[in-house]
Amino acid sequence: MNLQQRIRDRVGEFLFFAVTPPRQTTTPARAQEIADITRKRLEGLEPDGLVLYDIDDESDRNPAERPFPFTPTMDPAEYLARHFGELDLPVVVYRAVGKYDESDFRSWLTEQPNQALSVFVGAASRETPVATTLPRAQSLRAELRPDVLLGGVAIPERHRRTGTEHLRLLAKQETGCSYFVTQVVYDVNAAKDLVSDYRYECAARDVAPVPIVFTFSVCGSMKTLEFLRWLGVDVPRWIHNELQYAADTLEASFEHALAAARELMAFCRRLDVPFGLNIESVSIRREEIEAAVDLAARLRTELDRTEFAPRVHLR
């Protein structure tokens, strides 16, 4: 069963590997070199899909100084088309819809191949000016290309604050979302709260849950961790302390990510919630890239194991 059919059938346990496109100033030759290196890594990892992020400036969401300056990157759809050629792997192309006017967005939608996958991302804040709103993008997809498998963003931290993120997920399902990809997970309890509330609300409505893909990212420095926090990722104080005082911050981060993924895998299996894992490699530092690849390889092995925990059966 291919990835698209598994998502449509609401069957989980798949692995994504996520990267960002090169900077806009990258030469075509260098962009091709980066794509070739990524392709080689994918061959060794055997993920179920590649994720290409669409990076947007989120300064409107957070007035604090950004730890790293914003650098525009290549359009992920163009990067895929120009530099990956025939890739024998499903690709999830993110779309920060507010960056694109409606005519450009329409053109992109109509040009998508069969079995395409995408995640639509809305504006960073209500104050952010947008060319196309998220609801309008969802409507255009339903009108022009309902066959494009649509994913949405899930934010466990928002659920911790509002207690209503599970209702947002169900509302997005009604507008066509077939799966969700979370923000980077450091607070496992917040993610478990979201999964639990979502699962039991699905049961109450007699609706089958769709796959939730949990994102994990390693960091090799406290500055990288501060950037994740600037982006809105909740890092529990005890984890912050452990990474700050660890002899090897990257190794400690790796172990936390691995443990968190294992805990969420067991929890979702027990609640019978389909899930996936998304390991992102967005750093330019070689050691962080290699750690992300190692994490994905370890979790590929974990997913391939067949011993599941006892499940909760809900009406």
PDB file of C-alpha atoms in Angstrom:
ATOM      1  CA  MET A   1       0.000   0.000   0.000  1.00  0.00           C
ATOM      2  CA  ASN A   2       1.517   3.359  -1.003  1.00  0.00           C
ATOM      3  CA  LEU A   3       1.714   6.347   1.310  1.00  0.00           C
ATOM      4  CA  GLN A   4      -1.214   8.188  -0.241  1.00  0.00           C
ATOM      5  CA  GLN A   5      -3.506   5.169   0.099  1.00  0.00           C
ATOM      6  CA  ARG A   6      -2.402   4.599   3.676  1.00  0.00           C
ATOM      7  CA  ILE A   7      -3.309   8.178   4.541  1.00  0.00           C
ATOM      8  CA  ARG A   8      -6.672   7.906   2.773  1.00  0.00           C
ATOM      9  CA  ASP A   9      -7.374   4.676   4.633  1.00  0.00           C
ATOM     10  CA  ARG A  10      -6.303   6.342   7.895  1.00  0.00           C
ATOM     11  CA  VAL A  11      -3.456   3.905   8.444  1.00  0.00           C
ATOM     12  CA  GLY A  12      -0.324   5.262  10.100  1.00  0.00           C
ATOM     13  CA  GLU A  13       3.173   4.221  11.112  1.00  0.00           C
ATOM     14  CA  PHE A  14       5.145   6.012   8.413  1.00  0.00           C
ATOM     15  CA  LEU A  15       8.341   8.038   8.435  1.00  0.00           C
ATOM     16  CA  PHE A  16       9.001  11.430   6.843  1.00  0.00           C
ATOM     17  CA  PHE A  17      12.352  13.175   6.442  1.00  0.00           C
ATOM     18  CA  ALA A  18      12.067  16.948   6.164  1.00  0.00           C
ATOM     19  CA  VAL A  19      14.432  19.555   4.728  1.00  0.00           C
ATOM     20  CA  THR A  20      14.325  23.200   3.750  1.00  0.00           C
ATOM     21  CA  PRO A  21      15.151  24.308   0.205  1.00  0.00           C
ATOM     22  CA  PRO A  22      18.412  26.207  -0.308  1.00  0.00           C
ATOM     23  CA  ARG A  23      18.553  29.977   0.005  1.00  0.00           C
ATOM     24  CA  GLN A  24      17.248  32.024  -2.899  1.00  0.00           C
ATOM     25  CA  THR A  25      20.793  33.263  -3.564  1.00  0.00           C
ATOM     26  CA  THR A  26      22.074  29.702  -4.085  1.00  0.00           C
ATOM     27  CA  THR A  27      23.395  29.075  -7.582  1.00  0.00           C
ATOM     28  CA  PRO A  28      21.630  26.396  -9.687  1.00  0.00           C
ATOM     29  CA  ALA A  29      24.768  24.243  -9.612  1.00  0.00           C
ATOM     30  CA  ARG A  30      24.995  24.379  -5.829  1.00  0.00           C
ATOM     31  CA  ALA A  31      21.247  23.757  -5.457  1.00  0.00           C
ATOM     32  CA  GLN A  32      21.626  20.640  -7.616  1.00  0.00           C
ATOM     33  CA  GLU A  33      24.538  19.479  -5.481  1.00  0.00           C
ATOM     34  CA  ILE A  34      22.441  19.885  -2.315  1.00  0.00           C
ATOM     35  CA  ALA A  35      19.547  17.988  -3.900  1.00  0.00           C
ATOM     36  CA  ASP A  36      21.863  15.153  -4.946  1.00  0.00           C
ATOM     37  CA  ILE A  37      23.235  14.860  -1.419  1.00  0.00           C
ATOM     38  CA  THR A  38      19.696  14.779  -0.034  1.00  0.00           C
ATOM     39  CA  ARG A  39      18.694  12.093  -2.518  1.00  0.00           C
ATOM     40  CA  LYS A  40      21.652   9.966  -1.439  1.00  0.00           C
ATOM     41  CA  ARG A  41      20.698  10.303   2.230  1.00  0.00           C
ATOM     42  CA  LEU A  42      17.116   9.291   1.418  1.00  0.00           C
ATOM     43  CA  GLU A  43      18.298   6.130  -0.313  1.00  0.00           C
ATOM     44  CA  GLY A  44      19.998   5.020   2.878  1.00  0.00           C
ATOM     45  CA  LEU A  45      17.094   5.945   5.164  1.00  0.00           C
ATOM     46  CA  GLU A  46      14.202   4.508   3.145  1.00  0.00           C
ATOM     47  CA  PRO A  47      11.606   6.971   4.494  1.00  0.00           C
ATOM     48  CA  ASP A  48       8.008   6.827   3.335  1.00  0.00           C
ATOM     49  CA  GLY A  49       8.089  10.438   2.187  1.00  0.00           C
ATOM     50  CA  LEU A  50      10.164  13.591   1.828  1.00  0.00           C
ATOM     51  CA  VAL A  51       8.918  16.890   3.259  1.00  0.00           C
ATOM     52  CA  LEU A  52       9.953  20.203   1.690  1.00  0.00           C
ATOM     53  CA  TYR A  53       9.243  23.158   3.945  1.00  0.00           C
ATOM     54  CA  ASP A  54       8.119  26.569   2.748  1.00  0.00           C
ATOM     55  CA  ILE A  55       9.900  29.104   4.948  1.00  0.00           C
ATOM     56  CA  ASP A  56       8.228  32.384   5.824  1.00  0.00           C
ATOM     57  CA  ASP A  57       9.241  35.305   8.019  1.00  0.00           C
ATOM     58  CA  GLU A  58       7.365  34.934  11.313  1.00  0.00           C
ATOM     59  CA  SER A  59       8.432  38.206  12.916  1.00  0.00           C
ATOM     60  CA  ASP A  60       4.807  39.383  13.081  1.00  0.00           C
ATOM     61  CA  ARG A  61       4.046  36.518  15.453  1.00  0.00           C
ATOM     62  CA  ASN A  62       6.903  37.171  17.855  1.00  0.00           C
ATOM     63  CA  PRO A  63       8.166  40.726  18.526  1.00  0.00           C
ATOM     64  CA  ALA A  64      11.296  39.440  20.286  1.00  0.00           C
ATOM     65  CA  GLU A  65      14.578  39.577  18.417  1.00  0.00           C
ATOM     66  CA  ARG A  66      14.965  36.594  16.108  1.00  0.00           C
ATOM     67  CA  PRO A  67      17.988  34.461  17.176  1.00  0.00           C
ATOM     68  CA  PHE A  68      18.885  33.832  13.528  1.00  0.00           C
ATOM     69  CA  PRO A  69      18.176  36.331  10.739  1.00  0.00           C
ATOM     70  CA  PHE A  70      15.450  35.426   8.272  1.00  0.00           C
ATOM     71  CA  THR A  71      16.821  34.340   4.918  1.00  0.00           C
ATOM     72  CA  PRO A  72      14.382  33.687   2.039  1.00  0.00           C
ATOM     73  CA  THR A  73      14.637  30.220   0.538  1.00  0.00           C
ATOM     74  CA  MET A  74      13.750  28.791  -2.841  1.00  0.00           C
ATOM     75  CA  ASP A  75      10.132  27.915  -3.558  1.00  0.00           C
ATOM     76  CA  PRO A  76       9.889  24.243  -2.488  1.00  0.00           C
ATOM     77  CA  ALA A  77       7.778  23.333  -5.536  1.00  0.00           C
ATOM     78  CA  GLU A  78      10.346  24.858  -7.900  1.00  0.00           C
ATOM     79  CA  TYR A  79      13.213  23.233  -6.007  1.00  0.00           C
ATOM     80  CA  LEU A  80      11.512  19.860  -6.355  1.00  0.00           C
ATOM     81  CA  ALA A  81      10.755  20.289 -10.060  1.00  0.00           C
ATOM     82  CA  ARG A  82      14.152  21.671 -11.079  1.00  0.00           C
ATOM     83  CA  HIS A  83      16.534  19.628  -8.970  1.00  0.00           C
ATOM     84  CA  PHE A  84      14.996  16.285  -7.984  1.00  0.00           C
ATOM     85  CA  GLY A  85      13.694  15.057 -11.337  1.00  0.00           C
ATOM     86  CA  GLU A  86      12.028  11.656 -11.116  1.00  0.00           C
ATOM     87  CA  LEU A  87      12.137  10.955  -7.397  1.00  0.00           C
ATOM     88  CA  ASP A  88      10.784   7.511  -6.521  1.00  0.00           C
ATOM     89  CA  LEU A  89       9.360   8.788  -3.256  1.00  0.00           C
ATOM     90  CA  PRO A  90       6.227  10.753  -2.289  1.00  0.00           C
ATOM     91  CA  VAL A  91       6.956  14.405  -1.522  1.00  0.00           C
ATOM     92  CA  VAL A  92       4.936  16.604   0.824  1.00  0.00           C
ATOM     93  CA  VAL A  93       5.281  20.184  -0.408  1.00  0.00           C
ATOM     94  CA  TYR A  94       4.472  22.804   2.210  1.00  0.00           C
ATOM     95  CA  ARG A  95       2.674  25.927   1.090  1.00  0.00           C
ATOM     96  CA  ALA A  96       2.774  29.115   3.214  1.00  0.00           C
ATOM     97  CA  VAL A  97      -0.343  30.258   1.389  1.00  0.00           C
ATOM     98  CA  GLY A  98      -0.185  33.884   2.479  1.00  0.00           C
ATOM     99  CA  LYS A  99       2.939  34.416   0.328  1.00  0.00           C
ATOM    100  CA  TYR A 100       1.183  33.644  -2.957  1.00  0.00           C
ATOM    101  CA  ASP A 101      -1.479  35.627  -4.746  1.00  0.00           C
ATOM    102  CA  GLU A 102      -4.507  33.698  -5.919  1.00  0.00           C
ATOM    103  CA  SER A 103      -3.472  33.449  -9.568  1.00  0.00           C
ATOM    104  CA  ASP A 104      -0.074  31.963  -8.642  1.00  0.00           C
ATOM    105  CA  PHE A 105      -1.702  29.615  -6.179  1.00  0.00           C
ATOM    106  CA  ARG A 106      -4.231  28.478  -8.789  1.00  0.00           C
ATOM    107  CA  SER A 107      -1.452  27.809 -11.278  1.00  0.00           C
ATOM    108  CA  TRP A 108       0.515  25.768  -8.787  1.00  0.00           C
ATOM    109  CA  LEU A 109      -2.542  23.694  -7.862  1.00  0.00           C
ATOM    110  CA  THR A 110      -3.496  22.896 -11.436  1.00  0.00           C
ATOM    111  CA  GLU A 111       0.073  21.843 -12.273  1.00  0.00           C
ATOM    112  CA  GLN A 112       0.310  19.291  -9.470  1.00  0.00           C
ATOM    113  CA  PRO A 113       0.764  15.657 -10.516  1.00  0.00           C
ATOM    114  CA  ASN A 114      -1.592  12.898  -9.521  1.00  0.00           C
ATOM    115  CA  GLN A 115      -1.110  11.653  -5.962  1.00  0.00           C
ATOM    116  CA  ALA A 116       0.444  14.974  -4.888  1.00  0.00           C
ATOM    117  CA  LEU A 117       0.613  15.800  -1.178  1.00  0.00           C
ATOM    118  CA  SER A 118       0.758  19.213   0.447  1.00  0.00           C
ATOM    119  CA  VAL A 119       0.424  20.955   3.794  1.00  0.00           C
ATOM    120  CA  PHE A 120      -1.162  24.406   3.757  1.00  0.00           C
ATOM    121  CA  VAL A 121       0.131  26.814   6.401  1.00  0.00           C
ATOM    122  CA  GLY A 122      -1.681  29.996   7.356  1.00  0.00           C
ATOM    123  CA  ALA A 123      -0.324  33.362   8.467  1.00  0.00           C
ATOM    124  CA  ALA A 124       1.966  33.601  11.478  1.00  0.00           C
ATOM    125  CA  SER A 125      -0.464  36.005  13.192  1.00  0.00           C
ATOM    126  CA  ARG A 126      -3.715  37.827  12.566  1.00  0.00           C
ATOM    127  CA  GLU A 127      -1.761  41.005  11.900  1.00  0.00           C
ATOM    128  CA  THR A 128       0.276  39.459   9.096  1.00  0.00           C
ATOM    129  CA  PRO A 129      -0.807  40.773   5.656  1.00  0.00           C
ATOM    130  CA  VAL A 130      -1.570  37.883   3.296  1.00  0.00           C
ATOM    131  CA  ALA A 131      -2.122  37.491  -0.424  1.00  0.00           C
ATOM    132  CA  THR A 132      -4.264  34.368   0.023  1.00  0.00           C
ATOM    133  CA  THR A 133      -5.953  33.289   3.242  1.00  0.00           C
ATOM    134  CA  LEU A 134      -5.878  29.718   4.483  1.00  0.00           C
ATOM    135  CA  PRO A 135      -9.654  29.230   4.097  1.00  0.00           C
ATOM    136  CA  ARG A 136      -9.465  30.528   0.522  1.00  0.00           C
ATOM    137  CA  ALA A 137      -6.566  28.197  -0.266  1.00  0.00           C
ATOM    138  CA  GLN A 138      -8.551  25.270   1.109  1.00  0.00           C
ATOM    139  CA  SER A 139     -11.548  26.277  -1.028  1.00  0.00           C
ATOM    140  CA  LEU A 140      -9.410  26.518  -4.165  1.00  0.00           C
ATOM    141  CA  ARG A 141      -7.967  23.091  -3.553  1.00  0.00           C
ATOM    142  CA  ALA A 142     -11.477  21.629  -3.098  1.00  0.00           C
ATOM    143  CA  GLU A 143     -12.621  23.351  -6.288  1.00  0.00           C
ATOM    144  CA  LEU A 144      -9.623  22.752  -8.556  1.00  0.00           C
ATOM    145  CA  ARG A 145      -7.728  19.724  -7.268  1.00  0.00           C
ATOM    146  CA  PRO A 146      -9.566  17.731  -4.608  1.00  0.00           C
ATOM    147  CA  ASP A 147      -7.261  14.822  -5.434  1.00  0.00           C
ATOM    148  CA  VAL A 148      -4.285  16.695  -3.913  1.00  0.00           C
ATOM    149  CA  LEU A 149      -3.929  15.061  -0.507  1.00  0.00           C
ATOM    150  CA  LEU A 150      -4.135  17.912   1.964  1.00  0.00           C
ATOM    151  CA  GLY A 151      -2.463  18.061   5.348  1.00  0.00           C
ATOM    152  CA  GLY A 152      -2.798  20.588   8.133  1.00  0.00           C
ATOM    153  CA  VAL A 153      -0.658  21.859  10.988  1.00  0.00           C
ATOM    154  CA  ALA A 154      -1.227  20.668  14.566  1.00  0.00           C
ATOM    155  CA  ILE A 155       0.217  22.623  17.490  1.00  0.00           C
ATOM    156  CA  PRO A 156       0.291  20.746  20.817  1.00  0.00           C
ATOM    157  CA  GLU A 157       1.487  23.880  22.627  1.00  0.00           C
ATOM    158  CA  ARG A 158      -1.656  25.729  21.562  1.00  0.00           C
ATOM    159  CA  HIS A 159      -3.721  22.889  22.964  1.00  0.00           C
ATOM    160  CA  ARG A 160      -1.937  23.273  26.285  1.00  0.00           C
ATOM    161  CA  ARG A 161      -2.939  26.961  26.323  1.00  0.00           C
ATOM    162  CA  THR A 162      -6.477  26.774  24.944  1.00  0.00           C
ATOM    163  CA  GLY A 163      -7.613  23.169  25.280  1.00  0.00           C
ATOM    164  CA  THR A 164      -9.297  23.398  21.868  1.00  0.00           C
ATOM    165  CA  GLU A 165      -6.669  22.306  19.347  1.00  0.00           C
ATOM    166  CA  HIS A 166      -8.403  18.939  18.922  1.00  0.00           C
ATOM    167  CA  LEU A 167     -11.540  20.789  17.809  1.00  0.00           C
ATOM    168  CA  ARG A 168      -9.469  22.748  15.288  1.00  0.00           C
ATOM    169  CA  LEU A 169      -8.185  19.456  13.888  1.00  0.00           C
ATOM    170  CA  LEU A 170     -11.691  18.116  13.464  1.00  0.00           C
ATOM    171  CA  ALA A 171     -12.794  21.344  11.798  1.00  0.00           C
ATOM    172  CA  LYS A 172      -9.852  21.059   9.386  1.00  0.00           C
ATOM    173  CA  GLN A 173     -10.826  17.464   8.662  1.00  0.00           C
ATOM    174  CA  GLU A 174     -14.242  18.727   7.591  1.00  0.00           C
ATOM    175  CA  THR A 175     -12.550  21.092   5.121  1.00  0.00           C
ATOM    176  CA  GLY A 176     -10.531  18.282   3.548  1.00  0.00           C
ATOM    177  CA  CYS A 177      -7.452  17.619   5.701  1.00  0.00           C
ATOM    178  CA  SER A 178      -6.448  13.941   5.567  1.00  0.00           C
ATOM    179  CA  TYR A 179      -3.489  14.132   7.956  1.00  0.00           C
ATOM    180  CA  PHE A 180      -1.759  16.539  10.320  1.00  0.00           C
ATOM    181  CA  VAL A 181       1.886  17.401  10.916  1.00  0.00           C
ATOM    182  CA  THR A 182       2.835  18.857  14.280  1.00  0.00           C
ATOM    183  CA  GLN A 183       5.197  21.600  15.184  1.00  0.00           C
ATOM    184  CA  VAL A 184       8.473  20.289  16.645  1.00  0.00           C
ATOM    185  CA  VAL A 185       7.688  18.248  19.765  1.00  0.00           C
ATOM    186  CA  TYR A 186       9.665  18.768  22.946  1.00  0.00           C
ATOM    187  CA  ASP A 187       6.749  18.726  25.391  1.00  0.00           C
ATOM    188  CA  VAL A 188       5.533  15.126  25.131  1.00  0.00           C
ATOM    189  CA  ASN A 189       2.742  15.639  27.648  1.00  0.00           C
ATOM    190  CA  ALA A 190       1.226  18.437  25.573  1.00  0.00           C
ATOM    191  CA  ALA A 191       1.284  16.158  22.524  1.00  0.00           C
ATOM    192  CA  LYS A 192      -0.313  13.310  24.486  1.00  0.00           C
ATOM    193  CA  ASP A 193      -3.044  15.641  25.772  1.00  0.00           C
ATOM    194  CA  LEU A 194      -3.845  16.632  22.195  1.00  0.00           C
ATOM    195  CA  VAL A 195      -3.885  13.039  20.944  1.00  0.00           C
ATOM    196  CA  SER A 196      -6.093  11.889  23.814  1.00  0.00           C
ATOM    197  CA  ASP A 197      -8.643  14.696  23.481  1.00  0.00           C
ATOM    198  CA  TYR A 198      -8.705  14.275  19.713  1.00  0.00           C
ATOM    199  CA  ARG A 199      -9.193  10.503  19.940  1.00  0.00           C
ATOM    200  CA  TYR A 200     -12.071  10.670  22.408  1.00  0.00           C
ATOM    201  CA  GLU A 201     -13.775  13.514  20.532  1.00  0.00           C
ATOM    202  CA  CYS A 202     -13.526  11.428  17.363  1.00  0.00           C
ATOM    203  CA  ALA A 203     -15.179   8.559  19.228  1.00  0.00           C
ATOM    204  CA  ALA A 204     -17.938  10.847  20.493  1.00  0.00           C
ATOM    205  CA  ARG A 205     -18.641  12.002  16.935  1.00  0.00           C
ATOM    206  CA  ASP A 206     -18.255   8.524  15.446  1.00  0.00           C
ATOM    207  CA  VAL A 207     -15.444   9.808  13.224  1.00  0.00           C
ATOM    208  CA  ALA A 208     -12.272   7.859  12.492  1.00  0.00           C
ATOM    209  CA  PRO A 209      -9.077   9.725  13.428  1.00  0.00           C
ATOM    210  CA  VAL A 210      -6.635  10.633  10.670  1.00  0.00           C
ATOM    211  CA  PRO A 211      -2.860  10.236  10.990  1.00  0.00           C
ATOM    212  CA  ILE A 212      -1.003  12.702  13.197  1.00  0.00           C
ATOM    213  CA  VAL A 213       2.638  13.086  12.185  1.00  0.00           C
ATOM    214  CA  PHE A 214       4.904  14.155  15.044  1.00  0.00           C
ATOM    215  CA  THR A 215       7.896  16.302  14.151  1.00  0.00           C
ATOM    216  CA  PHE A 216      11.253  15.952  15.914  1.00  0.00           C
ATOM    217  CA  SER A 217      14.371  18.051  15.566  1.00  0.00           C
ATOM    218  CA  VAL A 218      17.789  17.764  17.177  1.00  0.00           C
ATOM    219  CA  CYS A 219      19.760  20.823  18.227  1.00  0.00           C
ATOM    220  CA  GLY A 220      23.438  21.108  18.883  1.00  0.00           C
ATOM    221  CA  SER A 221      23.560  24.471  20.641  1.00  0.00           C
ATOM    222  CA  MET A 222      21.572  26.577  23.042  1.00  0.00           C
ATOM    223  CA  LYS A 223      21.149  29.213  20.332  1.00  0.00           C
ATOM    224  CA  THR A 224      19.354  26.664  18.166  1.00  0.00           C
ATOM    225  CA  LEU A 225      17.155  25.771  21.130  1.00  0.00           C
ATOM    226  CA  GLU A 226      16.350  29.435  21.694  1.00  0.00           C
ATOM    227  CA  PHE A 227      15.360  29.713  18.042  1.00  0.00           C
ATOM    228  CA  LEU A 228      12.931  26.819  18.460  1.00  0.00           C
ATOM    229  CA  ARG A 229      11.445  28.593  21.455  1.00  0.00           C
ATOM    230  CA  TRP A 230      11.213  31.806  19.422  1.00  0.00           C
ATOM    231  CA  LEU A 231       9.219  29.844  16.840  1.00  0.00           C
ATOM    232  CA  GLY A 232       6.749  28.868  19.543  1.00  0.00           C
ATOM    233  CA  VAL A 233       8.042  25.452  20.563  1.00  0.00           C
ATOM    234  CA  ASP A 234       7.507  24.816  24.284  1.00  0.00           C
ATOM    235  CA  VAL A 235      10.657  23.374  25.820  1.00  0.00           C
ATOM    236  CA  PRO A 236      10.040  22.138  29.378  1.00  0.00           C
ATOM    237  CA  ARG A 237      12.374  23.698  31.883  1.00  0.00           C
ATOM    238  CA  TRP A 238      13.966  20.369  32.842  1.00  0.00           C
ATOM    239  CA  ILE A 239      14.851  19.630  29.219  1.00  0.00           C
ATOM    240  CA  HIS A 240      16.259  23.135  28.788  1.00  0.00           C
ATOM    241  CA  ASN A 241      18.432  22.564  31.866  1.00  0.00           C
ATOM    242  CA  GLU A 242      19.619  19.161  30.695  1.00  0.00           C
ATOM    243  CA  LEU A 243      20.623  20.494  27.296  1.00  0.00           C
ATOM    244  CA  GLN A 244      22.267  23.578  28.762  1.00  0.00           C
ATOM    245  CA  TYR A 245      24.412  21.658  31.229  1.00  0.00           C
ATOM    246  CA  ALA A 246      25.043  18.521  29.153  1.00  0.00           C
ATOM    247  CA  ALA A 247      28.606  17.667  28.212  1.00  0.00           C
ATOM    248  CA  ASP A 248      27.307  17.196  24.650  1.00  0.00           C
ATOM    249  CA  THR A 249      24.166  19.206  23.863  1.00  0.00           C
ATOM    250  CA  LEU A 250      23.614  17.463  20.537  1.00  0.00           C
ATOM    251  CA  GLU A 251      23.815  13.984  22.049  1.00  0.00           C
ATOM    252  CA  ALA A 252      21.429  14.959  24.841  1.00  0.00           C
ATOM    253  CA  SER A 253      18.999  16.440  22.322  1.00  0.00           C
ATOM    254  CA  PHE A 254      19.179  13.257  20.238  1.00  0.00           C
ATOM    255  CA  GLU A 255      18.359  11.076  23.238  1.00  0.00           C
ATOM    256  CA  HIS A 256      15.423  13.280  24.234  1.00  0.00           C
ATOM    257  CA  ALA A 257      14.000  13.203  20.711  1.00  0.00           C
ATOM    258  CA  LEU A 258      14.362   9.420  20.501  1.00  0.00           C
ATOM    259  CA  ALA A 259      12.688   8.914  23.885  1.00  0.00           C
ATOM    260  CA  ALA A 260       9.865  11.308  23.008  1.00  0.00           C
ATOM    261  CA  ALA A 261       9.193   9.551  19.714  1.00  0.00           C
ATOM    262  CA  ARG A 262       9.107   6.155  21.394  1.00  0.00           C
ATOM    263  CA  GLU A 263       6.700   7.419  24.050  1.00  0.00           C
ATOM    264  CA  LEU A 264       4.317   8.901  21.490  1.00  0.00           C
ATOM    265  CA  MET A 265       4.500   5.788  19.310  1.00  0.00           C
ATOM    266  CA  ALA A 266       3.449   3.600  22.237  1.00  0.00           C
ATOM    267  CA  PHE A 267       0.722   6.029  23.279  1.00  0.00           C
ATOM    268  CA  CYS A 268      -0.800   6.280  19.799  1.00  0.00           C
ATOM    269  CA  ARG A 269      -0.676   2.529  19.323  1.00  0.00           C
ATOM    270  CA  ARG A 270      -2.482   2.022  22.611  1.00  0.00           C
ATOM    271  CA  LEU A 271      -5.205   4.535  21.706  1.00  0.00           C
ATOM    272  CA  ASP A 272      -5.411   3.200  18.137  1.00  0.00           C
ATOM    273  CA  VAL A 273      -4.573   6.587  16.640  1.00  0.00           C
ATOM    274  CA  PRO A 274      -2.735   6.398  13.290  1.00  0.00           C
ATOM    275  CA  PHE A 275       0.533   8.293  13.431  1.00  0.00           C
ATOM    276  CA  GLY A 276       3.705   9.135  11.600  1.00  0.00           C
ATOM    277  CA  LEU A 277       7.109  10.529  12.512  1.00  0.00           C
ATOM    278  CA  ASN A 278       8.732  13.481  10.774  1.00  0.00           C
ATOM    279  CA  ILE A 279      12.454  14.019  11.341  1.00  0.00           C
ATOM    280  CA  GLU A 280      13.547  17.419  10.165  1.00  0.00           C
ATOM    281  CA  SER A 281      17.025  18.352   9.054  1.00  0.00           C
ATOM    282  CA  VAL A 282      17.061  22.115   8.682  1.00  0.00           C
ATOM    283  CA  SER A 283      20.524  22.943   9.997  1.00  0.00           C
ATOM    284  CA  ILE A 284      23.555  23.776   7.877  1.00  0.00           C
ATOM    285  CA  ARG A 285      25.894  22.300  10.507  1.00  0.00           C
ATOM    286  CA  ARG A 286      27.212  18.903   9.446  1.00  0.00           C
ATOM    287  CA  GLU A 287      27.027  17.354  12.920  1.00  0.00           C
ATOM    288  CA  GLU A 288      23.357  18.327  13.309  1.00  0.00           C
ATOM    289  CA  ILE A 289      22.544  16.991   9.835  1.00  0.00           C
ATOM    290  CA  GLU A 290      24.228  13.686  10.622  1.00  0.00           C
ATOM    291  CA  ALA A 291      22.389  13.474  13.951  1.00  0.00           C
ATOM    292  CA  ALA A 292      19.050  14.009  12.186  1.00  0.00           C
ATOM    293  CA  VAL A 293      19.881  11.241   9.719  1.00  0.00           C
ATOM    294  CA  ASP A 294      20.884   8.921  12.583  1.00  0.00           C
ATOM    295  CA  LEU A 295      17.633   9.707  14.412  1.00  0.00           C
ATOM    296  CA  ALA A 296      15.580   8.915  11.324  1.00  0.00           C
ATOM    297  CA  ALA A 297      17.451   5.625  10.879  1.00  0.00           C
ATOM    298  CA  ARG A 298      16.835   4.626  14.497  1.00  0.00           C
ATOM    299  CA  LEU A 299      13.145   5.431  14.229  1.00  0.00           C
ATOM    300  CA  ARG A 300      12.860   3.564  10.916  1.00  0.00           C
ATOM    301  CA  THR A 301      13.952   0.481  12.859  1.00  0.00           C
ATOM    302  CA  GLU A 302      11.491   1.253  15.664  1.00  0.00           C
ATOM    303  CA  LEU A 303       8.595   1.570  13.232  1.00  0.00           C
ATOM    304  CA  ASP A 304       9.471  -1.705  11.535  1.00  0.00           C
ATOM    305  CA  ARG A 305       9.050  -3.632  14.775  1.00  0.00           C
ATOM    306  CA  THR A 306       5.772  -5.510  14.997  1.00  0.00           C
ATOM    307  CA  GLU A 307       5.167  -5.734  18.727  1.00  0.00           C
ATOM    308  CA  PHE A 308       2.449  -3.241  19.602  1.00  0.00           C
ATOM    309  CA  ALA A 309       1.149  -2.253  23.022  1.00  0.00           C
ATOM    310  CA  PRO A 310      -2.408  -3.258  24.064  1.00  0.00           C
ATOM    311  CA  ARG A 311      -4.965  -0.994  22.392  1.00  0.00           C
ATOM    312  CA  VAL A 312      -7.941   0.894  23.747  1.00  0.00           C
ATOM    313  CA  HIS A 313     -11.065  -0.002  21.767  1.00  0.00           C
ATOM    314  CA  LEU A 314     -13.555   2.845  21.507  1.00  0.00           C
ATOM    315  CA  ARG A 315     -17.054   2.801  20.169  1.00  0.00           C
TER     316      ARG A 315
END
